[in-house]
Short mmCIF file of C-alpha atoms and ligand atoms in Angstrom, two decimals:
data_model
loop_
_atom_site.label_atom_id
_atom_site.label_comp_id
_atom_site.label_asym_id
_atom_site.label_seq_id
_atom_site.Cartn_x
_atom_site.Cartn_y
_atom_site.Cartn_z
CA UNK A 1 -0.08 0.00 -0.04
CA UNK A 2 1.32 3.34 -1.01
CA UNK A 3 1.42 6.04 1.68
CA UNK A 4 -0.67 9.23 1.05
CA UNK A 5 1.38 12.51 1.25
CA UNK A 6 -0.63 15.69 1.78
CA UNK A 7 0.27 18.58 -0.40
CA UNK A 8 0.28 21.91 1.48
CA UNK A 9 0.67 24.69 -0.92
CA UNK A 10 2.13 27.94 0.17
CA UNK A 11 2.41 29.88 -3.02
CA UNK A 12 -0.03 32.56 -1.63
CA UNK A 13 1.94 32.91 1.50
CA UNK A 14 5.67 32.04 1.28
CA UNK A 15 5.66 32.45 -2.48
CA UNK A 16 3.91 35.67 -2.55
CA UNK A 17 6.29 37.04 0.22
CA UNK A 18 9.12 36.93 -2.14
CA UNK A 19 10.30 40.09 -3.82
CA UNK A 20 8.70 40.44 -7.27
CA UNK A 21 6.06 37.97 -6.50
CA UNK A 22 3.29 39.94 -5.10
CA UNK A 23 -0.27 39.38 -6.24
CA UNK A 24 -3.55 41.38 -5.94
CA UNK A 25 -6.65 39.84 -4.52
CA UNK A 26 -8.10 38.99 -7.90
CA UNK A 27 -4.84 37.31 -8.78
CA UNK A 28 -4.61 35.39 -5.58
CA UNK A 29 -8.17 34.12 -5.96
CA UNK A 30 -7.29 32.89 -9.49
CA UNK A 31 -4.27 31.06 -8.19
CA UNK A 32 -6.49 29.45 -5.40
CA UNK A 33 -8.84 28.26 -7.97
CA UNK A 34 -6.00 26.59 -9.92
CA UNK A 35 -4.85 25.02 -6.74
CA UNK A 36 -8.15 23.62 -5.90
CA UNK A 37 -8.29 22.08 -9.50
CA UNK A 38 -4.94 20.57 -8.92
CA UNK A 39 -6.46 18.95 -5.78
CA UNK A 40 -3.89 20.09 -3.32
CA UNK A 41 -4.82 19.22 0.30
CA UNK A 42 -4.27 22.71 1.96
CA UNK A 43 -3.89 26.09 0.71
CA UNK A 44 -1.95 28.44 2.76
CA UNK A 45 -3.86 31.73 1.65
CA UNK A 46 -1.62 34.31 3.64
CA UNK A 47 -0.43 35.52 7.02
CA UNK A 48 -3.62 37.27 8.31
CA UNK A 49 -2.02 39.57 10.67
CA UNK A 50 0.69 40.83 8.49
CA UNK A 51 -1.22 43.31 6.17
CA UNK A 52 -4.94 44.00 5.26
CA UNK A 53 -4.17 42.56 1.93
CA UNK A 54 -3.14 39.16 3.42
CA UNK A 55 -6.29 39.25 5.84
CA UNK A 56 -8.49 39.80 2.74
CA UNK A 57 -6.67 37.00 0.79
CA UNK A 58 -7.26 34.45 3.73
CA UNK A 59 -10.88 35.50 4.16
CA UNK A 60 -11.68 35.53 0.50
CA UNK A 61 -10.00 32.29 -0.43
CA UNK A 62 -11.89 30.73 2.88
CA UNK A 63 -15.11 31.91 1.24
CA UNK A 64 -14.49 30.58 -2.30
CA UNK A 65 -12.49 27.31 -1.79
CA UNK A 66 -14.58 24.38 -0.85
CA UNK A 67 -12.49 21.45 -1.74
CA UNK A 68 -9.26 22.09 0.22
CA UNK A 69 -8.30 23.15 3.71
CA UNK A 70 -7.37 26.77 3.92
CA UNK A 71 -4.63 27.91 6.25
CA UNK A 72 -3.43 31.12 7.80
CA UNK A 73 0.12 31.62 9.26
CA UNK A 74 0.37 33.26 12.79
CA UNK A 75 3.23 33.89 15.01
CA UNK A 76 2.97 32.51 18.62
CA UNK A 77 0.77 35.52 19.85
CA UNK A 78 -2.87 35.92 20.68
CA UNK A 79 -3.30 38.71 18.34
CA UNK A 80 -1.81 36.78 15.39
CA UNK A 81 -3.92 33.74 16.13
CA UNK A 82 -7.10 35.74 16.59
CA UNK A 83 -6.60 37.35 13.15
CA UNK A 84 -5.98 33.97 11.54
CA UNK A 85 -9.14 32.65 13.25
CA UNK A 86 -11.30 35.62 12.16
CA UNK A 87 -9.89 35.46 8.48
CA UNK A 88 -10.54 31.71 8.31
CA UNK A 89 -14.11 31.83 9.62
CA UNK A 90 -15.83 31.06 6.32
CA UNK A 91 -13.52 28.11 5.43
CA UNK A 92 -15.13 24.72 5.29
CA UNK A 93 -11.98 23.23 6.64
CA UNK A 94 -9.73 25.89 8.41
CA UNK A 95 -6.26 25.37 9.83
CA UNK A 96 -4.29 27.65 12.09
CA UNK A 97 -0.62 27.46 11.34
CA UNK A 98 1.60 28.85 14.19
CA UNK A 99 5.22 29.01 14.33
CA UNK A 100 8.17 29.86 16.45
CA UNK A 101 11.95 29.69 16.02
CA UNK A 102 13.77 26.92 17.86
CA UNK A 103 17.37 27.22 16.64
CA UNK A 104 19.99 28.76 19.01
CA UNK A 105 20.88 31.48 16.61
CA UNK A 106 17.10 32.50 16.02
CA UNK A 107 16.12 32.21 19.74
CA UNK A 108 19.01 34.44 20.84
CA UNK A 109 19.20 37.18 18.20
CA UNK A 110 15.84 37.30 16.81
CA UNK A 111 13.45 36.22 19.55
CA UNK A 112 15.67 37.16 22.55
CA UNK A 113 14.15 34.23 24.34
CA UNK A 114 15.57 31.46 26.28
CA UNK A 115 14.84 27.76 25.17
CA UNK A 116 12.46 27.43 28.28
CA UNK A 117 10.63 30.58 27.32
CA UNK A 118 10.28 29.24 23.71
CA UNK A 119 8.87 26.03 25.20
CA UNK A 120 6.45 27.81 27.39
CA UNK A 121 5.23 30.03 24.51
CA UNK A 122 4.78 27.03 22.41
CA UNK A 123 2.54 25.30 24.99
CA UNK A 124 0.40 28.30 25.72
CA UNK A 125 -0.10 29.36 22.13
CA UNK A 126 -0.80 25.90 20.76
CA UNK A 127 -3.33 25.46 23.48
CA UNK A 128 -4.89 28.94 22.64
CA UNK A 129 -5.21 27.97 18.98
CA UNK A 130 -6.67 24.64 19.62
CA UNK A 131 -9.57 26.16 21.60
CA UNK A 132 -10.38 28.18 18.46
CA UNK A 133 -9.71 25.63 15.69
CA UNK A 134 -9.60 21.85 15.65
CA UNK A 135 -6.87 21.80 13.07
CA UNK A 136 -3.57 23.32 14.46
CA UNK A 137 -0.15 22.99 12.63
CA UNK A 138 2.87 23.93 14.49
CA UNK A 139 6.18 24.89 12.84
CA UNK A 140 9.53 24.94 14.49
CA UNK A 141 11.14 27.58 12.36
CA UNK A 142 14.80 26.94 11.49
CA UNK A 143 14.26 23.26 12.81
CA UNK A 144 17.15 21.94 10.80
CA UNK A 145 19.69 24.15 12.75
CA UNK A 146 18.01 23.35 16.16
CA UNK A 147 19.57 21.15 18.71
CA UNK A 148 17.88 17.64 18.24
CA UNK A 149 17.10 17.17 21.90
CA UNK A 150 15.49 20.58 22.07
CA UNK A 151 13.61 20.23 18.77
CA UNK A 152 12.22 16.87 20.36
CA UNK A 153 11.11 18.65 23.52
CA UNK A 154 9.38 21.38 21.47
CA UNK A 155 7.54 18.98 19.27
CA UNK A 156 6.54 16.79 22.24
CA UNK A 157 5.09 19.92 23.91
CA UNK A 158 3.22 21.08 20.83
CA UNK A 159 1.60 17.58 20.24
CA UNK A 160 0.68 17.51 23.93
CA UNK A 161 -0.96 20.84 23.80
CA UNK A 162 -3.06 19.91 20.71
CA UNK A 163 -1.08 20.37 17.60
CA UNK A 164 -2.12 17.74 15.01
CA UNK A 165 0.52 18.59 12.43
CA UNK A 166 4.13 19.33 13.13
CA UNK A 167 6.13 21.04 10.39
CA UNK A 168 9.93 20.75 10.15
CA UNK A 169 11.03 23.81 8.16
CA UNK A 170 14.53 23.99 6.63
CA UNK A 171 14.04 27.71 6.79
CA UNK A 172 17.35 28.79 5.37
CA UNK A 173 17.85 25.84 2.89
CA UNK A 174 20.90 24.56 4.87
CA UNK A 175 20.03 20.81 5.33
CA UNK A 176 20.91 17.89 3.05
CA UNK A 177 18.81 14.90 2.04
CA UNK A 178 20.53 12.49 4.43
CA UNK A 179 20.16 14.96 7.35
CA UNK A 180 16.63 15.62 6.70
CA UNK A 181 15.66 12.03 6.48
CA UNK A 182 17.48 11.40 9.79
CA UNK A 183 15.85 14.42 11.58
CA UNK A 184 12.41 12.91 10.74
CA UNK A 185 13.32 9.47 11.70
CA UNK A 186 14.90 10.48 14.86
CA UNK A 187 11.77 12.60 15.76
CA UNK A 188 9.61 9.53 15.30
CA UNK A 189 11.85 7.54 17.53
CA UNK A 190 12.37 10.08 20.26
CA UNK A 191 8.78 11.39 20.44
CA UNK A 192 6.42 8.42 20.31
CA UNK A 193 3.45 10.94 20.29
CA UNK A 194 4.46 11.65 16.60
CA UNK A 195 2.52 8.34 15.79
CA UNK A 196 -0.76 10.07 16.27
CA UNK A 197 -0.14 13.18 14.25
CA UNK A 198 1.20 14.31 10.85
CA UNK A 199 4.79 15.12 10.36
CA UNK A 200 5.53 17.57 7.60
CA UNK A 201 8.50 19.17 5.90
CA UNK A 202 8.97 22.57 4.40
CA UNK A 203 12.21 23.16 2.53
CA UNK A 204 13.88 26.21 0.94
CA UNK A 205 16.10 26.00 -1.99
CA UNK A 206 19.22 28.02 -1.15
CA UNK A 207 21.58 25.12 -1.94
CA UNK A 208 19.25 23.74 -4.74
CA UNK A 209 18.37 20.84 -2.63
CA UNK A 210 14.69 21.62 -1.62
CA UNK A 211 13.16 19.02 -3.74
CA UNK A 212 15.55 16.25 -2.65
CA UNK A 213 15.38 17.25 1.04
CA UNK A 214 11.49 17.27 0.88
CA UNK A 215 11.50 13.85 -0.72
CA UNK A 216 14.11 12.57 1.87
CA UNK A 217 11.69 13.86 4.56
CA UNK A 218 8.98 11.74 3.03
CA UNK A 219 11.36 8.59 3.07
CA UNK A 220 11.84 9.42 6.74
CA UNK A 221 8.20 9.24 7.45
CA UNK A 222 6.79 12.82 6.69
CA UNK A 223 3.32 12.68 5.35
CA UNK A 224 2.72 16.28 4.41
CA UNK A 225 5.14 18.28 2.11
CA UNK A 226 5.02 22.18 1.95
CA UNK A 227 5.73 23.50 -1.43
CA UNK A 228 4.82 26.23 -4.03
CA UNK A 229 3.92 26.22 -7.70
CA UNK A 230 7.06 26.84 -9.71
CA UNK A 231 9.09 26.92 -6.53
CA UNK A 232 8.27 30.50 -5.77
CA UNK A 233 9.45 31.66 -2.37
CA UNK A 234 11.90 33.79 -0.35
CA UNK A 235 15.42 33.94 -1.83
CA UNK A 236 16.01 30.77 -3.94
CA UNK A 237 12.49 29.73 -3.35
CA UNK A 238 10.64 26.74 -1.81
CA UNK A 239 10.35 23.03 -3.01
CA UNK A 240 8.46 23.33 -6.36
CA UNK A 241 5.16 21.42 -6.15
CA UNK A 242 5.33 20.00 -9.68
CA UNK A 243 8.70 18.31 -8.87
CA UNK A 244 7.54 16.85 -5.57
CA UNK A 245 4.35 15.52 -7.10
CA UNK A 246 6.02 14.08 -10.18
CA UNK A 247 9.05 12.64 -8.38
CA UNK A 248 6.68 10.49 -6.21
CA UNK A 249 4.59 9.46 -9.13
CA UNK A 250 7.46 8.57 -11.39
CA UNK A 251 9.41 6.61 -8.65
CA UNK A 252 6.81 4.62 -6.75
CA UNK A 253 9.44 1.98 -6.35
CA UNK A 254 11.68 4.38 -4.28
CA UNK A 255 9.03 6.54 -2.40
CA UNK A 256 6.15 4.12 -2.18
CA UNK A 257 4.07 7.27 -1.48
CA UNK A 258 1.76 9.51 -3.59
CA UNK A 259 -0.37 12.71 -3.45
CA UNK A 260 -3.86 13.31 -4.43
CA UNK A 261 -2.79 15.91 -6.99
CA UNK A 262 -4.22 15.80 -10.50
CA UNK A 263 -0.92 16.14 -12.33
CA UNK A 264 -2.78 17.04 -15.55
CA UNK A 265 -3.51 20.48 -14.17
CA UNK A 266 0.18 21.24 -13.34
CA UNK A 267 1.03 22.96 -16.52
CA UNK A 268 -1.96 25.36 -16.49
CA UNK A 269 -1.31 26.00 -12.75
CA UNK A 270 2.25 26.91 -13.57
CA UNK A 271 1.32 29.24 -16.46
CA UNK A 272 -1.25 31.03 -14.39
CA UNK A 273 1.36 31.59 -11.49
CA UNK A 274 4.04 32.89 -13.87
CA UNK A 275 1.44 35.01 -15.74
CA UNK A 276 0.35 36.68 -12.49
CA UNK A 277 3.89 37.63 -11.48
CA UNK A 278 4.87 38.62 -15.09
CA UNK A 279 7.61 36.01 -15.53
CA UNK A 280 8.18 32.83 -17.60
CA UNK A 281 9.75 29.61 -16.68
CA UNK A 282 13.47 29.12 -17.59
CA UNK A 283 13.74 26.90 -20.57
CA UNK A 284 15.18 23.92 -18.60
CA UNK A 285 13.03 24.15 -15.50
CA UNK A 286 12.03 20.52 -14.75
CA UNK A 287 8.47 19.64 -15.60
CA UNK A 288 7.19 22.87 -16.77
CA UNK A 289 10.08 24.56 -18.79
CA UNK A 290 9.71 24.74 -22.46
CA UNK A 291 12.61 22.28 -22.98
CA UNK A 292 11.47 19.84 -20.44
CA UNK A 293 9.83 17.58 -22.93
CA UNK A 294 11.73 18.63 -25.99
CA UNK A 295 13.86 16.06 -27.73
CA UNK A 296 15.91 18.22 -30.19
CA UNK A 297 19.09 16.25 -30.58
CA UNK A 298 18.80 13.83 -33.51
CA UNK A 299 19.86 10.72 -31.54
CA UNK A 300 17.23 11.61 -28.85
CA UNK A 301 14.47 12.02 -31.64
CA UNK A 302 15.21 8.76 -33.22
CA UNK A 303 14.90 7.05 -29.79
CA UNK A 304 11.70 8.82 -28.91
CA UNK A 305 10.10 8.07 -32.27
CA UNK A 306 10.92 4.30 -31.74
CA UNK A 307 9.81 4.19 -28.29
CA UNK A 308 8.81 7.22 -26.25
CA UNK A 309 10.20 5.70 -23.13
CA UNK A 310 13.89 5.75 -24.35
CA UNK A 311 14.27 9.24 -23.23
CA UNK A 312 10.87 10.19 -21.72
CA UNK A 313 10.43 9.13 -18.00
CA UNK A 314 7.04 10.79 -17.82
CA UNK A 315 4.64 12.03 -20.66
CA UNK A 316 3.95 15.59 -21.44
CA UNK A 317 0.23 14.83 -21.21
CA UNK A 318 0.66 13.58 -17.63
CA UNK A 319 1.55 17.05 -16.38
CA UNK A 320 -1.04 18.76 -18.79
CA UNK A 321 1.11 19.92 -21.59
CA UNK A 322 -1.26 19.69 -24.32
CA UNK A 323 -0.54 18.11 -27.60
CA UNK A 324 -1.65 21.49 -29.12
CA UNK A 325 -4.64 19.88 -30.68
CA UNK A 326 -6.93 21.98 -32.89
CA UNK A 327 -10.00 21.73 -30.91
CA UNK A 328 -12.27 24.55 -32.25
CA UNK A 329 -12.72 26.58 -35.46
CA UNK A 330 -14.54 29.46 -36.98
CA UNK A 331 -17.90 27.78 -36.99
CA UNK A 332 -17.88 26.59 -33.21
CA UNK A 333 -20.57 28.08 -31.11
CA UNK A 334 -20.36 29.48 -27.76
CA UNK A 335 -21.70 26.21 -26.21
CA UNK A 336 -18.77 24.28 -27.88
CA UNK A 337 -16.33 27.03 -26.70
CA UNK A 338 -17.68 26.82 -23.01
CA UNK A 339 -17.34 23.05 -23.19
CA UNK A 340 -13.80 23.21 -24.47
CA UNK A 341 -13.01 25.65 -21.59
CA UNK A 342 -14.58 23.31 -19.03
CA UNK A 343 -12.45 20.33 -20.30
CA UNK A 344 -9.37 22.53 -19.81
CA UNK A 345 -10.54 23.38 -16.31
CA UNK A 346 -11.93 26.72 -16.68
CA UNK A 347 -15.37 27.65 -15.26
CA UNK A 348 -15.97 31.35 -16.34
CA UNK A 349 -18.77 33.57 -15.46
CA UNK A 350 -21.19 34.36 -18.15
CA UNK A 351 -19.66 37.96 -18.70
CA UNK A 352 -16.23 36.46 -18.84
CA UNK A 353 -17.35 33.74 -21.13
CA UNK A 354 -19.09 36.33 -23.50
CA UNK A 355 -16.06 38.39 -23.74
CA UNK A 356 -13.55 35.51 -24.20
CA UNK A 357 -15.86 34.17 -26.92
CA UNK A 358 -15.84 37.41 -28.76
CA UNK A 359 -12.02 37.40 -28.65
CA UNK A 360 -12.02 33.80 -29.86
CA UNK A 361 -14.12 34.83 -32.90
CA UNK A 362 -11.77 37.57 -33.70
CA UNK A 363 -8.83 35.05 -33.45
CA UNK A 364 -10.56 32.60 -35.78
CA UNK A 365 -10.57 35.27 -38.47
CA UNK A 366 -6.74 35.73 -38.08
CA UNK A 367 -5.68 32.27 -37.40
CA UNK A 368 -6.84 29.06 -39.41
CA UNK A 369 -6.61 26.59 -36.57
CA UNK A 370 -7.33 27.45 -32.95
CA UNK A 371 -5.70 25.14 -30.45
CA UNK A 372 -6.23 24.39 -26.69
CA UNK A 373 -3.05 26.49 -26.03
CA UNK A 374 -4.62 29.50 -27.83
CA UNK A 375 -7.76 29.01 -25.85
CA UNK A 376 -5.76 28.79 -22.46
CA UNK A 377 -3.90 32.01 -23.62
CA UNK A 378 -7.25 33.74 -24.27
CA UNK A 379 -8.55 32.97 -20.72
CA UNK A 380 -5.11 33.89 -19.13
CA UNK A 381 -5.33 37.40 -20.95
CA UNK A 382 -9.09 37.99 -20.07
CA UNK A 383 -7.97 40.89 -17.76
CA UNK A 384 -7.80 43.12 -20.68
CA UNK A 385 -11.54 42.76 -21.09
CA UNK A 386 -12.44 44.01 -17.69
CA UNK A 387 -10.20 47.27 -17.68
CA UNK A 388 -12.27 50.44 -17.47
CA UNK A 389 -9.48 52.93 -18.08
CA UNK A 390 -7.48 53.53 -21.06
CA UNK A 391 -8.22 51.23 -23.93
CA UNK A 392 -6.15 50.76 -27.00
CA UNK A 393 -8.14 52.06 -29.93
CA UNK A 394 -5.62 52.12 -32.78
CA UNK A 395 -1.96 52.29 -33.52
CA UNK A 396 0.44 52.71 -36.44
CA UNK A 397 4.12 52.29 -36.39
CA UNK A 398 6.97 52.89 -38.64
CA UNK A 399 10.43 51.27 -38.28
CA UNK A 400 13.38 50.82 -40.44
CA UNK A 401 17.03 50.15 -40.58
CA UNK A 402 19.07 53.27 -39.55
CA UNK A 403 16.13 55.43 -38.84
CA UNK A 404 14.25 56.21 -35.61
CA UNK A 405 10.85 54.31 -35.16
CA UNK A 406 7.79 56.28 -35.09
CA UNK A 407 4.46 55.34 -33.39
CA UNK A 408 1.06 57.01 -33.47
CA UNK A 409 -1.10 55.70 -30.64
CA UNK A 410 -4.91 56.29 -30.13
CA UNK A 411 -6.29 55.49 -26.73
CA UNK A 412 -9.94 55.82 -25.30
CA UNK A 413 -10.99 56.70 -21.74
CA UNK A 414 -14.54 57.43 -20.62
CA UNK A 415 -15.66 57.88 -24.22
CA UNK A 416 -13.01 60.34 -25.04
CA UNK A 417 -10.26 59.75 -27.56
CA UNK A 418 -6.50 60.61 -27.15
CA UNK A 419 -3.93 60.52 -29.71
CA UNK A 420 -0.02 61.05 -29.64
CA UNK A 421 2.99 60.35 -31.70
CA UNK A 422 6.48 59.52 -30.35
CA UNK A 423 9.83 58.42 -31.68
CA UNK A 424 11.85 55.69 -30.17
CA UNK A 425 14.61 53.09 -30.61
CA UNK A 426 12.17 50.61 -31.99
CA UNK A 427 8.50 50.41 -32.69
CA UNK A 428 7.72 49.12 -29.20
CA UNK A 429 9.83 51.77 -27.48
CA UNK A 430 8.17 54.48 -29.66
CA UNK A 431 4.69 53.08 -28.87
CA UNK A 432 5.26 52.94 -25.15
CA UNK A 433 6.58 56.60 -25.22
CA UNK A 434 3.46 57.67 -27.07
CA UNK A 435 1.23 55.97 -24.52
CA UNK A 436 3.23 57.77 -21.75
CA UNK A 437 2.60 61.05 -23.35
CA UNK A 438 -1.11 60.40 -23.29
CA UNK A 439 -1.60 59.25 -19.75
CA UNK A 440 1.28 60.93 -18.09
CA UNK A 441 2.02 58.37 -15.47
CA UNK A 442 3.83 58.95 -12.11
CA UNK A 443 7.55 58.23 -12.29
CA UNK A 444 8.31 54.46 -12.67
CA UNK A 445 11.08 52.11 -13.69
CA UNK A 446 10.78 49.51 -16.44
CA UNK A 447 11.17 46.17 -14.72
CA UNK A 448 10.54 43.43 -17.31
CA UNK A 449 9.25 42.75 -20.85
CA UNK A 450 8.64 39.22 -21.88
CA UNK A 451 7.41 38.06 -25.23
CA UNK A 452 6.67 34.41 -26.01
CA UNK A 453 4.69 32.61 -28.81
CA UNK A 454 1.71 30.63 -27.56
CA UNK A 455 2.25 27.72 -30.03
CA UNK A 456 4.26 26.83 -32.91
CA UNK A 457 3.92 28.27 -36.50
CA UNK A 458 4.23 31.53 -38.15
CA UNK A 459 0.66 32.56 -37.36
CA UNK A 460 1.01 31.87 -33.63
CA UNK A 461 -0.30 34.18 -31.02
CA UNK A 462 2.27 36.37 -29.35
CA UNK A 463 1.75 36.72 -25.60
CA UNK A 464 3.53 39.72 -23.88
CA UNK A 465 4.01 40.39 -20.22
CA UNK A 466 5.26 43.93 -19.08
CA UNK A 467 6.14 44.70 -15.45
CA UNK A 468 6.66 48.24 -14.11
CA UNK A 469 7.97 49.17 -10.71
CA UNK A 470 7.51 52.16 -8.36
CA UNK A 471 9.49 51.60 -5.19
CA UNK A 472 8.56 48.20 -3.82
CA UNK A 473 5.24 48.01 -5.88
CA UNK A 474 5.18 46.02 -9.13
CA UNK A 475 2.51 46.26 -11.72
CA UNK A 476 1.99 43.76 -14.58
CA UNK A 477 -0.18 43.57 -17.64
CA UNK A 478 -0.54 40.95 -20.42
CA UNK A 479 -1.37 41.33 -24.09
CA UNK A 480 -2.15 38.74 -26.68
CA UNK A 481 -2.35 39.13 -30.50
CA UNK A 482 -1.20 37.52 -33.61
CA UNK A 483 0.67 40.97 -33.91
CA UNK A 484 3.33 41.29 -31.32
CA UNK A 485 3.43 44.91 -31.46
CA UNK A 486 -0.33 45.12 -30.80
CA UNK A 487 0.29 42.57 -27.91
CA UNK A 488 3.11 44.75 -26.46
CA UNK A 489 1.06 47.94 -26.57
CA UNK A 490 -1.94 46.11 -25.02
CA UNK A 491 0.23 44.76 -22.23
CA UNK A 492 1.68 48.10 -21.67
CA UNK A 493 -1.59 49.98 -21.53
CA UNK A 494 -2.98 47.36 -19.04
CA UNK A 495 0.12 47.70 -16.81
CA UNK A 496 -0.20 51.52 -16.87
CA UNK A 497 -3.87 51.09 -16.00
CA UNK A 498 -3.02 48.99 -13.04
CA UNK A 499 -0.38 51.37 -11.85
CA UNK A 500 -2.79 54.36 -12.26
CA UNK A 501 -5.60 52.42 -10.34
CA UNK A 502 -3.20 51.82 -7.52
CA UNK A 503 -2.03 55.40 -7.57
CA UNK A 504 -5.60 56.76 -7.41
CA UNK A 505 -6.50 54.42 -4.57
CA UNK A 506 -3.49 55.74 -2.61
CA UNK A 507 -4.81 59.28 -3.20
CA UNK A 508 -2.21 60.02 -5.78
CA UNK A 509 0.75 58.82 -3.55
CA UNK A 510 2.91 55.75 -3.81
CA UNK A 511 5.21 55.14 -0.98
CA UNK A 512 8.79 54.50 -2.34
O1 KIV B 601 10.67 28.67 6.09
C1 KIV B 601 9.93 28.76 7.26
O2 KIV B 601 10.46 28.45 8.30
C2 KIV B 601 8.57 29.06 7.07
C3 KIV B 601 7.74 28.88 8.42
C4 KIV B 601 6.96 30.05 8.77
C5 KIV B 601 6.86 27.67 8.15
O3 KIV B 601 8.08 29.64 6.13
ZN1 ZN B 602 9.40 29.19 4.40
#
């Protein structure tokens, strides 16, 4: 019998905490929906007391998500635990996740507490949380640099006071697979009470060993793994969910353990998360990078054609990388379009469906075959439909060798039309400058511009992500078109709309 390993996803908490990975509420809800489709067991939706945004995220995700437990992080303090409890009130299955550091360096320099005080705090706060919520997880922060005897005492205390999950974080990504396995094995031996609870691991990737360390924890007896989609997280990130899930599924002979994750939803969850933070996967990223299943070298191709298993240890289909099938065409109706979306895992509201269908029809006029990848891109880019600020109404660019590029841009806002012309180093630069002339944004820096084709072929859709920065705030927008200049301008106008909206909400001020 294979052991069941629970997947605790912390993309919306530990992942979102990382610089450049912040998400607004709408984006967090979108990610939470993807996680529910993936069938993760627990979604850590935020750290309720840390900011109004985190509180709102925990409370909205609690209200919307029905098929997963929802957790909020809390320090060992009544105020933190109260905030987590309040934010989780609407969750079908709430979990309070409390933590305190247990390593000598953290206790001495960060907490300024003695080990005995940490033990006492653990006991009091786990008891307090347990009175509010039946599901309490306790994390011994920096566990892998803690004294083993002290760690065992803390774990014993937390269990005796009501914790039903004990998490062993490798907070600074310092441990090794052998060490992680023996920490878990030793805890099981030294603290017999571990028998009645779940042991969990939470590994950071500072030495590139987060996946290996998490899996070693499973071999040692951990039955929950904490991870994030695409491995987002502080510094070098957390263990990537996709790697943990696929390693257990590909090597049952080694792990004899599996999760309940629907692996065919991995690719679209990964795309959603990258889209939200305005990044794309490195080409060689395991499981979800563009080259992960490409067999370019002739020798490999020959082998794969003869028998896929020669070079393929898992199939692209098993992680939801579609075969780019042509699924709909010019004559497909709204009903068929909606059915195709549902098969791809998207349940859109009727307004969203109508606007996506309109864009689909426009696309059918430009592109002979519309594949499932195109449709997923249309859904990912549906934000541009809901924007009520500046809308791109028209553009014309002129560019050539050894001459400055020119762009004329027409935008519309509140029924009024604005037109500007600008010169630039290329057509995209000129177009962005013309947009700036119209909207006159507050001072920003250009953080990132990514352009990628959605599928193969000369008539492929181009997807563009632009990211702007003001101080610590990042603003992202996406554009999609068979014309990459148009996609770039769309993405840029949307990014500026997001920036302006935030600027207005702050009363015209952005703290830098
Ligand atoms: O890395 C860490 O120690 C954490 C804990 C709060 C679980 O994220
Ligand atoms: Zn962490």
